[in-house]
Tab-separated table of C-alpha atoms in Angstrom:
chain	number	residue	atom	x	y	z
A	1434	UNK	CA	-16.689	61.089	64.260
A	1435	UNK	CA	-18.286	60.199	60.335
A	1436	UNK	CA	-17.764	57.620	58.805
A	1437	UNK	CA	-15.439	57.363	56.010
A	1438	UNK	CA	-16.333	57.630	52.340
A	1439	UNK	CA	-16.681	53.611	51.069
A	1440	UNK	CA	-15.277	52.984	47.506
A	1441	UNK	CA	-17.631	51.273	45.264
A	1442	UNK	CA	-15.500	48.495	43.592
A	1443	UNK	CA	-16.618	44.447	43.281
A	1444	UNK	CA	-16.352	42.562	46.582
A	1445	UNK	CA	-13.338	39.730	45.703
A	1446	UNK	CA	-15.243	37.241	48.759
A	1447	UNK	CA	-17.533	35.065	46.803
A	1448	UNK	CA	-19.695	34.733	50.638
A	1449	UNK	CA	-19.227	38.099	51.585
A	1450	UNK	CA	-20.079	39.489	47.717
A	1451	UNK	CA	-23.763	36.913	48.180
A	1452	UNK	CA	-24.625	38.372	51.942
A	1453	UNK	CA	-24.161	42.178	50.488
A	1454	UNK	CA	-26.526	41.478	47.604
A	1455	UNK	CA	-29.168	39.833	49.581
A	1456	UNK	CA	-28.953	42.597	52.450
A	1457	UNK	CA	-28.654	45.556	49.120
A	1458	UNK	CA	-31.478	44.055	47.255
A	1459	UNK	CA	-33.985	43.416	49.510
A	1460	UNK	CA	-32.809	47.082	51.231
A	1461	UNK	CA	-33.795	48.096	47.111
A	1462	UNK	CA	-37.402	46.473	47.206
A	1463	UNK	CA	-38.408	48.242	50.327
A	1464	UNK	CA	-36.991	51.593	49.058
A	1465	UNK	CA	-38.731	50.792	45.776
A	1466	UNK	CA	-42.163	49.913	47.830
A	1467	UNK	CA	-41.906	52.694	50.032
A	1468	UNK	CA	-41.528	55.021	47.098
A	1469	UNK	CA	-44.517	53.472	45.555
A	1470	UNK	CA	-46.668	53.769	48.478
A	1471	UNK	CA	-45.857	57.266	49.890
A	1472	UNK	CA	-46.027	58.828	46.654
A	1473	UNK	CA	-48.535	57.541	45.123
A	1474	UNK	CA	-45.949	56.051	41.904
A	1475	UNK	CA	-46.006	53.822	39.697
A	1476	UNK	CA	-42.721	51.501	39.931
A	1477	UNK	CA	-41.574	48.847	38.357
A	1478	UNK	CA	-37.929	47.190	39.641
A	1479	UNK	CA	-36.155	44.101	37.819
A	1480	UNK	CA	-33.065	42.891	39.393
A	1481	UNK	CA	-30.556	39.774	37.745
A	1482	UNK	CA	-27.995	38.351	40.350
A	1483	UNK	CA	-24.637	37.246	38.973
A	1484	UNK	CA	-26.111	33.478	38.129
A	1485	UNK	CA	-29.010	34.973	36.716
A	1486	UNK	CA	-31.710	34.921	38.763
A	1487	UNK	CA	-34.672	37.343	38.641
A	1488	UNK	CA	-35.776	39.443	40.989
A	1489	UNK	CA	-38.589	41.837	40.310
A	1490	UNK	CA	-41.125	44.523	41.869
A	1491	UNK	CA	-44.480	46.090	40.146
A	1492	UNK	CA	-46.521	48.394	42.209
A	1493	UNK	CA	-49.390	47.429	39.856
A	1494	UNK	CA	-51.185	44.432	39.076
A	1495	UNK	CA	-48.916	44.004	35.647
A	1496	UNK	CA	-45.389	44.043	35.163
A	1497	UNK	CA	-46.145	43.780	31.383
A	1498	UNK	CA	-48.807	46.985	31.424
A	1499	UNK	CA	-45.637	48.849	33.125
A	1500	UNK	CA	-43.105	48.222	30.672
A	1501	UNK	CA	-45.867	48.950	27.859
A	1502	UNK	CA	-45.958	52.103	29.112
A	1503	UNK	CA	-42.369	52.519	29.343
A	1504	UNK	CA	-41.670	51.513	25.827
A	1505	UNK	CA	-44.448	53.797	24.256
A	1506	UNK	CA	-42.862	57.214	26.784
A	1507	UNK	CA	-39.253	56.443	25.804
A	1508	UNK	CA	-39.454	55.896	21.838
A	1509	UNK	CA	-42.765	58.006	21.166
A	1510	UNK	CA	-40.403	61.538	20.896
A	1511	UNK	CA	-38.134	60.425	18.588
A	1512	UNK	CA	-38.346	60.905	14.653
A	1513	UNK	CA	-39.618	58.358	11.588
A	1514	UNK	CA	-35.928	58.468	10.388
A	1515	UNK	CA	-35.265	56.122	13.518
A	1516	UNK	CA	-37.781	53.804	12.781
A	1517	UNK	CA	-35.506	50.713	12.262
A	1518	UNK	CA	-33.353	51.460	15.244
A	1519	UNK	CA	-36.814	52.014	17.074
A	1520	UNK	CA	-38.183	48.241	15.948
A	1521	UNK	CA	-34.660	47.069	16.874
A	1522	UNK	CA	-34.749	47.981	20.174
A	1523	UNK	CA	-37.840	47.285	20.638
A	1524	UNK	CA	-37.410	43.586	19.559
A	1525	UNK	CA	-34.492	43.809	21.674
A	1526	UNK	CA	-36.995	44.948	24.996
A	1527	UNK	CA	-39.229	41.964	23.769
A	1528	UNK	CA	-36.663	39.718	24.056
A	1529	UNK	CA	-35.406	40.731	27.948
A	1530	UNK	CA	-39.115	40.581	28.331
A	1531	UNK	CA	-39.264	37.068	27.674
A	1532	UNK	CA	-36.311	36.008	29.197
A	1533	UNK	CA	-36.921	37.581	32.618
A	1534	UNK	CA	-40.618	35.599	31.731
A	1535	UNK	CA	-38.650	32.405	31.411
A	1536	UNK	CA	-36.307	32.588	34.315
A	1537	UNK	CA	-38.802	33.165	36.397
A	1538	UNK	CA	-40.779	30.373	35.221
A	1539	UNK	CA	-37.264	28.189	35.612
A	1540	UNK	CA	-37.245	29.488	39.158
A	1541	UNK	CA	-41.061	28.471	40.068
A	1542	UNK	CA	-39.956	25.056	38.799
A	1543	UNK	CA	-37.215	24.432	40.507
A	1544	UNK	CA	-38.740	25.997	43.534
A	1545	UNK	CA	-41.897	23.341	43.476
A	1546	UNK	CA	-38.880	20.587	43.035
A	1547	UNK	CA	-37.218	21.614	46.252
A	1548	UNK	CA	-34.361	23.559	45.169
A	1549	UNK	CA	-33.506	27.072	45.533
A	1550	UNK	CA	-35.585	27.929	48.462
A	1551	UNK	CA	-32.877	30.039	50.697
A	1552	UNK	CA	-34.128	33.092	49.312
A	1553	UNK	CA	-37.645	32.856	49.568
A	1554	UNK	CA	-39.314	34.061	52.677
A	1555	UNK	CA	-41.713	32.517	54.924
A	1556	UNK	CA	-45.076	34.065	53.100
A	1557	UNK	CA	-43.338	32.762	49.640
A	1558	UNK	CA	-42.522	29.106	51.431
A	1559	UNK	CA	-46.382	29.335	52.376
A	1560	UNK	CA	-47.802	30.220	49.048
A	1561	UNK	CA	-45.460	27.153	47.493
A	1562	UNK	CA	-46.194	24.925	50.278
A	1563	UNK	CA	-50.228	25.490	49.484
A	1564	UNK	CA	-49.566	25.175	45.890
A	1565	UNK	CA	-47.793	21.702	46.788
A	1566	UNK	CA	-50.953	20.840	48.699
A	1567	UNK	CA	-53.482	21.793	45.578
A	1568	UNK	CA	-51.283	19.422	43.007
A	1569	UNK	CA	-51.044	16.660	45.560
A	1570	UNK	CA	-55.031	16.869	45.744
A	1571	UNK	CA	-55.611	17.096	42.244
A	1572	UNK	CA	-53.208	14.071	41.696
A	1573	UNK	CA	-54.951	12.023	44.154
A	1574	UNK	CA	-58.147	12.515	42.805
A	1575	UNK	CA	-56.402	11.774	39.199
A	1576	UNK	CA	-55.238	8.423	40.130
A	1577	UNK	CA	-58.144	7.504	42.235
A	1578	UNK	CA	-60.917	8.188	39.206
A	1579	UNK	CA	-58.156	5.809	37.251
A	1580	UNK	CA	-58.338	2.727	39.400
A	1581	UNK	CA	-61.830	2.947	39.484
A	1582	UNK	CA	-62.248	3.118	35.604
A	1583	UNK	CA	-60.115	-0.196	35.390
A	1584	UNK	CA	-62.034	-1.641	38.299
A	1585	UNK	CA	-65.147	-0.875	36.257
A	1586	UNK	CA	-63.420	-2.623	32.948
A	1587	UNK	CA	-62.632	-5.530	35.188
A	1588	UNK	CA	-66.123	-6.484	36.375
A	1589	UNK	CA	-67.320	-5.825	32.914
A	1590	UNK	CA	-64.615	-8.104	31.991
A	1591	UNK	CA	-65.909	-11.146	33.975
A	1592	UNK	CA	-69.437	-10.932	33.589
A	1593	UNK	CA	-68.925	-11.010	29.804
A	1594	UNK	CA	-66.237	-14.403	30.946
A	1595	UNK	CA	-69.125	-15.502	32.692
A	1596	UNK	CA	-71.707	-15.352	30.306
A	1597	UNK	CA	-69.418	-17.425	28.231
A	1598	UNK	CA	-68.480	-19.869	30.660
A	1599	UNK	CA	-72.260	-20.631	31.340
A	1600	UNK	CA	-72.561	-21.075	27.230
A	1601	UNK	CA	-70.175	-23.431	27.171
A	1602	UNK	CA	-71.566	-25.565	30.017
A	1603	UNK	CA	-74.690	-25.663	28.339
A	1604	UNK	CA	-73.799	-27.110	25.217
A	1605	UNK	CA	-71.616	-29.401	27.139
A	1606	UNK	CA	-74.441	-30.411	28.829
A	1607	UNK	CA	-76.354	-30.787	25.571
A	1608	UNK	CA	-73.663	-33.092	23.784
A	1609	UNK	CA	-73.405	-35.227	26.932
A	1610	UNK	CA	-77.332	-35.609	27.011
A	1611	UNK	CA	-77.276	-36.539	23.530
A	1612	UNK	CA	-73.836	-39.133	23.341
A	1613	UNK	CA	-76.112	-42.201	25.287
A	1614	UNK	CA	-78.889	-42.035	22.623
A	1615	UNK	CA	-76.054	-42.274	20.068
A	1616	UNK	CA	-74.272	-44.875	21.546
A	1617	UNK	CA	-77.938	-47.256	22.186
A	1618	UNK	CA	-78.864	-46.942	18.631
A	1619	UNK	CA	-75.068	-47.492	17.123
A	1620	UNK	CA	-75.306	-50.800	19.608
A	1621	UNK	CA	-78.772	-51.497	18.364
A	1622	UNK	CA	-77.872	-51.360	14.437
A	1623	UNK	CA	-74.407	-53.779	14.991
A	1624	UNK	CA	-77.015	-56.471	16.591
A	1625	UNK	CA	-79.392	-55.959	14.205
A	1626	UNK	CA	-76.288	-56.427	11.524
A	1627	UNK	CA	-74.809	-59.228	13.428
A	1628	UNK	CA	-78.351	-60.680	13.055
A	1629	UNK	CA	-78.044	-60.771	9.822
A	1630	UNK	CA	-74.800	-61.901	9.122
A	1631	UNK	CA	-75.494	-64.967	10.733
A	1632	UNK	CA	-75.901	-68.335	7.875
A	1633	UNK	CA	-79.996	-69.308	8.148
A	1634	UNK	CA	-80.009	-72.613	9.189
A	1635	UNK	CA	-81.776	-74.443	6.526
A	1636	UNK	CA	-82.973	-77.971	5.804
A	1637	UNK	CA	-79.760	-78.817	3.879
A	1638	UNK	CA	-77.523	-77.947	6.974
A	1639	UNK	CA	-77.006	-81.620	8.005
A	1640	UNK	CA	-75.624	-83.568	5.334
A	1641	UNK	CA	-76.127	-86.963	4.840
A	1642	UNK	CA	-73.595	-90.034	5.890
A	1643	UNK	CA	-71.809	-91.513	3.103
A	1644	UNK	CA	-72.137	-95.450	3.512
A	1645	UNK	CA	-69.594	-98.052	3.296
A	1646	UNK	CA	-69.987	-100.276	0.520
A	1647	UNK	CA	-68.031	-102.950	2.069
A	1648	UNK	CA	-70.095	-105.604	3.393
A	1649	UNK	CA	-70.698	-105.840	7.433
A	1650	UNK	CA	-72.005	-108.298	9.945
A	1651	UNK	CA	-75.005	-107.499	11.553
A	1652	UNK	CA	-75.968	-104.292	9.580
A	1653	UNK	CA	-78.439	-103.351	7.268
A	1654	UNK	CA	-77.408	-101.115	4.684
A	1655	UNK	CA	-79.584	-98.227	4.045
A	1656	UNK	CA	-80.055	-96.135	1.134
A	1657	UNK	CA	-79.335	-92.366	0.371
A	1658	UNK	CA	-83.171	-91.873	0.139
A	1659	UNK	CA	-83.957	-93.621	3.100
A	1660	UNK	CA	-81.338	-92.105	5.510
A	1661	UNK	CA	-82.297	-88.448	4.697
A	1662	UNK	CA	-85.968	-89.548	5.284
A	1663	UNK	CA	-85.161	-90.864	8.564
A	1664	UNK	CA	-83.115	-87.603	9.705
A	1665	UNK	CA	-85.843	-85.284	8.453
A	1666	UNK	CA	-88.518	-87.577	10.420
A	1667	UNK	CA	-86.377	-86.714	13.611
A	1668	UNK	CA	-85.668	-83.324	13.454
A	1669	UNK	CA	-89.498	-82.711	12.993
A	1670	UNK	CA	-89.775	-84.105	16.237
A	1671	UNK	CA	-87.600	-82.147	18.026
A	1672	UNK	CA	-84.849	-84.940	18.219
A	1673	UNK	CA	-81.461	-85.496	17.023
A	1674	UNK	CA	-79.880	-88.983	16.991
A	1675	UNK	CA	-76.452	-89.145	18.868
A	1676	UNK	CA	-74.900	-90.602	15.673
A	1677	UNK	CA	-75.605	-88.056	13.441
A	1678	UNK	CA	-74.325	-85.250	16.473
């Protein structure tokens, strides 16, 4: 017994809508492969699911040298008096170009962030997972040349703190070797001042007694003259009466 014609109409279960694209899409890229390889064609497939995302297939190396070729067979036939329509469209081809370039680029992105990854296949998950690997490399090497530069910048840093330090002891050194001599020859000139601040001590130092007129008993008053010539007659000798102390 056949099986019954199926009507084509939009599948109303969101899951069951998702499973029949996946199984009808990737049932499309073999066909489209198969086609390619068997008959020797040249095929180029772009597919958008209903949130946009891009799925393609290019028998050739170029997706771009494909639809080059498509736009110069489809619009090389028709006459000069569609020539704005022509650059239209073709604008219009330039710009799905472009966006079907971006998207995919969107999807590579969030594909290296983690997300999205259900669809791809283990030889994709490979590819990604070695591309991982490569940027983790690169980034290691990036950040290990870094610290090395600033470790560099650092020793350069304190040998030039060095070099100053041992400046800086050596004029210390230089102003403590020369503070003593400063401070012996400031003592020396205050003694040689106090020197010679001090009063000379000259012949007129000791002054004469004044004499009491008033008569005594038993005493011999002396003269002015004589008294001085007495004290002056003592000191030559090296001695001082007690009396005149």
């Amino acid at each position: 017994m056949g099986r019954g014609r199926v009507e084509l109409k939009r599948i109303e279960n969101k899951i069951n809508r998702q499973v029949t694209f996946a199984k009808r899409r990737n049932g499309l890229l073999k066909k489209a492969y198969e086609l390619s390889v068997l008959c020797d064609a040249e095929v180029a497939l772009i597919i958008f699911s209903s949130r946009g995302k891009l799925y393609e297939f290019c028998s050739t190396s170029s997706m771009m040298q494909t639809l080059e070729k498509y736009q110069q067979c489809s619009y090389a036939s028709l006459d000069p008096m569609q020539s704005a329509t022509n650059h239209t469209q073709s604008n219009y081809h330039e710009y799905l170009r472009l966006k079907a370039r971006v998207e995919l680029l969107q999807r590579s992105q969030r594909n290296l962030l983690g997300e999205d990854l259900g669809t791809l296949n283990s030889k994709e998950l490979d590819h990604l997972e070695h591309q991982l690997e490569s940027s983790l490399k690169q980034i290691r090497s990036r950040k290990t040349q870094n610290m090395l530069d600033q470790l560099a910048d650092l020793q350069q840093k304190e040998q030039m703190m060095a070099e100053a330090n041992k400046q800086l002891k050596r004029k210390l050194e230089e102003s403590a070797a020369r503070i003593p001599i400063r401070l012996s020859w400031d003592n020396g000139g205050q003694t040689m001042q106090h020197n010679r601040q001090l009063p000379p001590q000259t012949e007129g130092f000791f002054q004469p007694l004044g004499l009491n007129s008033s008569p005594q008993f038993g005493y011999s008053p002396m003269g002015g003259n004589e008294v001085n010539a007495a004290a002056t007659a003592n000191n030559m000798n090296g001695f001082i009466p007690g009396w005149m102390l």
